Amino acid sequence: MASFGNVVKLLESYRGRDKIIRTTSFASVMVGGLTSNSQLSQRLMKISMELNGCRMILRLFDDLSMLAVSMGYGLGKKAIWRENDTIQRIFKLMSNFVNQMFFPIEHIAWAADKGLISISSAPWALASLCTWISSLLINIMSIIWRVVKLFKQRSQRGSSKLDSKTFKSSLKTEALNFVENASNLGMAVHWLPGQQLWCGRLSPAVVGALGVTSSAIGLIKLTR
């Protein structure tokens, strides 16, 4: 019953429901890519498409939430967010900026795709994808920097040295963060046009597996 209650609690929260919808969507893609039944595959892909559309509609209302995060962080010098590491603060400021830009760009792409405005949606959809990729790359660089700092603190002598339990816990958290962002980056690059890297070369099963992986980690972090 406890697990059932946790699922209900997740579904009652916006972020929790979004993560569950995302996990279901990519699970549908993965299973659809693995099955040999073409009709079942098409139905699962349609389910995924509808769920993705649902998430996009909900993101139309995320601008103010992201703005609140950006304003709350400011330049990283406020007491509640005080960041002594200049490099980490730069990463956070860059992340806030590109994340803030993502939403209006995606909104324009959505409006153009639905015929609400008379422009092509393709360049705006590409711009939103590139913005997401930029955010993921910034996150990955930030994670790498934090891991380097962890090992430096671990090797220090004196009272500032990390104890073994804290070190392992922090390293595990950063490993999850890295896998989550790397999985999303794998999908995002696949959706880019052109022939560079692995653009358009991943199978639906692989794309679905990457999506399920990143979504599952997001759920784990959310429940914590």
GROMACS .gro file of C-alpha atoms in nm, residues 1-218:
model
  218
    1MET     CA    1   0.000   0.000   0.000
    2ALA     CA    2   0.294   0.232   0.069
    3SER     CA    3   0.416   0.201  -0.289
    4PHE     CA    4   0.062   0.261  -0.419
    5GLY     CA    5   0.041   0.573  -0.205
    6ASN     CA    6   0.374   0.695  -0.340
    7VAL     CA    7   0.255   0.651  -0.699
    8VAL     CA    8  -0.064   0.843  -0.622
    9LYS     CA    9   0.139   1.119  -0.458
   10LEU     CA   10   0.360   1.140  -0.769
   11LEU     CA   11   0.058   1.158  -0.997
   12GLU     CA   12  -0.091   1.437  -0.789
   13SER     CA   13   0.217   1.655  -0.839
   14TYR     CA   14   0.293   1.824  -1.171
   15ARG     CA   15   0.656   1.710  -1.191
   16GLY     CA   16   0.568   1.358  -1.081
   17ARG     CA   17   0.292   1.323  -1.339
   18ASP     CA   18   0.521   1.460  -1.610
   19LYS     CA   19   0.791   1.206  -1.528
   20ILE     CA   20   0.543   0.919  -1.531
   21ILE     CA   21   0.396   1.032  -1.863
   22ARG     CA   22   0.748   1.062  -2.005
   23THR     CA   23   0.845   0.715  -1.882
   24THR     CA   24   0.527   0.565  -2.030
   25SER     CA   25   0.587   0.742  -2.360
   26PHE     CA   26   0.942   0.613  -2.402
   27ALA     CA   27   0.846   0.267  -2.278
   28SER     CA   28   0.590   0.260  -2.561
   29VAL     CA   29   0.861   0.356  -2.811
   30MET     CA   30   1.097   0.091  -2.678
   31VAL     CA   31   0.840  -0.189  -2.685
   32GLY     CA   32   0.714  -0.072  -3.024
   33GLY     CA   33   1.067  -0.092  -3.158
   34LEU     CA   34   1.122  -0.440  -3.020
   35THR     CA   35   0.798  -0.604  -3.128
   36SER     CA   36   0.765  -0.776  -3.464
   37ASN     CA   37   0.393  -0.703  -3.476
   38SER     CA   38   0.364  -0.398  -3.704
   39GLN     CA   39   0.009  -0.310  -3.595
   40LEU     CA   40   0.105  -0.318  -3.227
   41SER     CA   41   0.414  -0.114  -3.301
   42GLN     CA   42   0.210   0.154  -3.478
   43ARG     CA   43  -0.037   0.172  -3.191
   44LEU     CA   44   0.240   0.206  -2.934
   45MET     CA   45   0.408   0.478  -3.141
   46LYS     CA   46   0.077   0.662  -3.159
   47ILE     CA   47   0.039   0.638  -2.780
   48SER     CA   48   0.388   0.785  -2.744
   49MET     CA   49   0.305   1.065  -2.986
   50GLU     CA   50  -0.011   1.159  -2.796
   51LEU     CA   51   0.169   1.152  -2.460
   52ASN     CA   52   0.447   1.373  -2.599
   53GLY     CA   53   0.183   1.613  -2.726
   54CYS     CA   54   0.031   1.620  -2.378
   55ARG     CA   55   0.367   1.707  -2.225
   56MET     CA   56   0.424   1.984  -2.479
   57ILE     CA   57   0.087   2.140  -2.398
   58LEU     CA   58   0.171   2.134  -2.027
   59ARG     CA   59   0.508   2.298  -2.097
   60LEU     CA   60   0.321   2.600  -2.233
   61PHE     CA   61   0.277   2.699  -1.868
   62ASP     CA   62   0.634   2.634  -1.749
   63ASP     CA   63   0.784   2.974  -1.836
   64LEU     CA   64   0.696   3.138  -1.506
   65SER     CA   65   0.824   2.842  -1.304
   66MET     CA   66   1.158   2.858  -1.485
   67LEU     CA   67   1.164   3.237  -1.444
   68ALA     CA   68   1.112   3.194  -1.070
   69VAL     CA   69   1.413   2.959  -1.059
   70SER     CA   70   1.629   3.202  -1.257
   71MET     CA   71   1.527   3.502  -1.047
   72GLY     CA   72   1.566   3.305  -0.725
   73TYR     CA   73   1.922   3.211  -0.818
   74GLY     CA   74   2.005   3.555  -0.954
   75LEU     CA   75   2.383   3.576  -0.991
   76GLY     CA   76   2.436   3.299  -0.739
   77LYS     CA   77   2.526   3.539  -0.459
   78LYS     CA   78   2.204   3.535  -0.257
   79ALA     CA   79   2.225   3.374   0.086
   80ILE     CA   80   2.002   3.077   0.005
   81TRP     CA   81   2.186   3.005  -0.323
   82ARG     CA   82   2.533   3.133  -0.229
   83GLU     CA   83   2.781   2.964  -0.460
   84ASN     CA   84   3.147   3.002  -0.365
   85ASP     CA   85   3.272   2.817  -0.672
   86THR     CA   86   3.291   3.068  -0.958
   87ILE     CA   87   3.303   2.800  -1.229
   88GLN     CA   88   3.000   2.621  -1.086
   89ARG     CA   89   2.815   2.952  -1.066
   90ILE     CA   90   2.892   3.021  -1.433
   91PHE     CA   91   2.757   2.678  -1.529
   92LYS     CA   92   2.438   2.745  -1.332
   93LEU     CA   93   2.390   3.088  -1.489
   94MET     CA   94   2.441   2.943  -1.837
   95SER     CA   95   2.198   2.662  -1.759
   96ASN     CA   96   1.931   2.900  -1.632
   97PHE     CA   97   1.967   3.117  -1.943
   98VAL     CA   98   1.936   2.838  -2.202
   99ASN     CA   99   1.655   2.670  -2.007
  100GLN     CA  100   1.468   3.001  -1.997
  101MET     CA  101   1.512   3.041  -2.373
  102PHE     CA  102   1.393   2.688  -2.448
  103PHE     CA  103   1.030   2.743  -2.351
  104PRO     CA  104   0.939   3.046  -2.568
  105ILE     CA  105   1.124   2.893  -2.863
  106GLU     CA  106   0.932   2.567  -2.825
  107HIS     CA  107   0.605   2.760  -2.787
  108ILE     CA  108   0.666   2.935  -3.119
  109ALA     CA  109   0.746   2.601  -3.286
  110TRP     CA  110   0.424   2.454  -3.144
  111ALA     CA  111   0.212   2.751  -3.256
  112ALA     CA  112   0.362   2.739  -3.605
  113ASP     CA  113   0.310   2.362  -3.628
  114LYS     CA  114  -0.057   2.404  -3.533
  115GLY     CA  115  -0.107   2.682  -3.788
  116LEU     CA  116  -0.169   2.948  -3.525
  117ILE     CA  117   0.105   3.168  -3.674
  118SER     CA  118   0.209   3.186  -4.039
  119ILE     CA  119   0.571   3.078  -4.020
  120SER     CA  120   0.756   2.751  -4.069
  121SER     CA  121   0.786   2.545  -3.753
  122ALA     CA  122   1.099   2.356  -3.867
  123PRO     CA  123   1.365   2.619  -3.778
  124TRP     CA  124   1.203   2.687  -3.443
  125ALA     CA  125   1.177   2.316  -3.363
  126LEU     CA  126   1.547   2.280  -3.449
  127ALA     CA  127   1.631   2.584  -3.234
  128SER     CA  128   1.445   2.436  -2.935
  129LEU     CA  129   1.628   2.106  -2.984
  130CYS     CA  130   1.965   2.283  -3.002
  131THR     CA  131   1.876   2.477  -2.686
  132TRP     CA  132   1.801   2.150  -2.507
  133ILE     CA  133   2.129   2.000  -2.628
  134SER     CA  134   2.315   2.308  -2.502
  135SER     CA  135   2.151   2.267  -2.162
  136LEU     CA  136   2.248   1.899  -2.147
  137LEU     CA  137   2.610   1.974  -2.241
  138ILE     CA  138   2.629   2.243  -1.972
  139ASN     CA  139   2.485   1.998  -1.718
  140ILE     CA  140   2.740   1.732  -1.814
  141MET     CA  141   3.031   1.977  -1.786
  142SER     CA  142   2.899   2.089  -1.449
  143ILE     CA  143   2.875   1.727  -1.329
  144ILE     CA  144   3.232   1.655  -1.440
  145TRP     CA  145   3.354   1.965  -1.257
  146ARG     CA  146   3.174   1.862  -0.937
  147VAL     CA  147   3.321   1.510  -0.956
  148VAL     CA  148   3.671   1.656  -0.998
  149LYS     CA  149   3.610   1.870  -0.689
  150LEU     CA  150   3.489   1.565  -0.497
  151PHE     CA  151   3.812   1.377  -0.566
  152LYS     CA  152   4.017   1.683  -0.475
  153GLN     CA  153   3.832   1.718  -0.144
  154ARG     CA  154   3.869   1.345  -0.085
  155SER     CA  155   4.246   1.370  -0.122
  156GLN     CA  156   4.281   1.675   0.105
  157ARG     CA  157   4.426   1.650   0.450
  158GLY     CA  158   4.265   1.801   0.753
  159SER     CA  159   3.909   1.873   0.862
  160SER     CA  160   3.786   1.960   0.512
  161LYS     CA  161   3.845   1.607   0.386
  162LEU     CA  162   3.528   1.420   0.288
  163ASP     CA  163   3.444   1.110   0.487
  164SER     CA  164   3.402   0.786   0.294
  165LYS     CA  165   3.023   0.769   0.331
  166THR     CA  166   2.964   1.126   0.209
  167PHE     CA  167   3.208   1.077  -0.078
  168LYS     CA  168   3.041   0.759  -0.202
  169SER     CA  169   2.691   0.907  -0.167
  170SER     CA  170   2.789   1.222  -0.358
  171LEU     CA  171   2.965   1.019  -0.626
  172LYS     CA  172   2.658   0.797  -0.670
  173THR     CA  173   2.435   1.103  -0.707
  174GLU     CA  174   2.663   1.253  -0.971
  175ALA     CA  175   2.681   0.921  -1.155
  176LEU     CA  176   2.301   0.916  -1.178
  177ASN     CA  177   2.301   1.278  -1.295
  178PHE     CA  178   2.557   1.196  -1.563
  179VAL     CA  179   2.369   0.891  -1.695
  180GLU     CA  180   2.043   1.088  -1.702
  181ASN     CA  181   2.191   1.376  -1.901
  182ALA     CA  182   2.398   1.150  -2.127
  183SER     CA  183   2.088   0.942  -2.212
  184ASN     CA  184   1.894   1.255  -2.301
  185LEU     CA  185   2.188   1.382  -2.507
  186GLY     CA  186   2.197   1.054  -2.699
  187MET     CA  187   1.833   1.100  -2.799
  188ALA     CA  188   1.867   1.470  -2.874
  189VAL     CA  189   2.159   1.421  -3.112
  190HIS     CA  190   1.968   1.141  -3.285
  191TRP     CA  191   1.685   1.387  -3.360
  192LEU     CA  192   1.918   1.642  -3.519
  193PRO     CA  193   1.907   1.668  -3.901
  194GLY     CA  194   2.211   1.576  -4.106
  195GLN     CA  195   2.460   1.291  -4.107
  196GLN     CA  196   2.702   1.397  -3.834
  197LEU     CA  197   2.766   1.174  -3.532
  198TRP     CA  198   2.467   0.937  -3.485
  199CYS     CA  199   2.194   1.172  -3.615
  200GLY     CA  200   1.893   0.966  -3.726
  201ARG     CA  201   2.081   0.638  -3.686
  202LEU     CA  202   1.936   0.502  -3.362
  203SER     CA  203   1.657   0.248  -3.374
  204PRO     CA  204   1.325   0.317  -3.196
  205ALA     CA  205   1.415   0.050  -2.939
  206VAL     CA  206   1.742   0.227  -2.852
  207VAL     CA  207   1.574   0.569  -2.840
  208GLY     CA  208   1.304   0.425  -2.614
  209ALA     CA  209   1.563   0.261  -2.388
  210LEU     CA  210   1.753   0.589  -2.352
  211GLY     CA  211   1.429   0.771  -2.273
  212VAL     CA  212   1.321   0.512  -2.017
  213THR     CA  213   1.663   0.527  -1.852
  214SER     CA  214   1.667   0.906  -1.817
  215SER     CA  215   1.302   0.914  -1.708
  216ALA     CA  216   1.351   0.641  -1.448
  217ILE     CA  217   1.646   0.829  -1.299
  218GLY     CA  218   1.436   1.143  -1.293
   0.00000   0.00000   0.00000
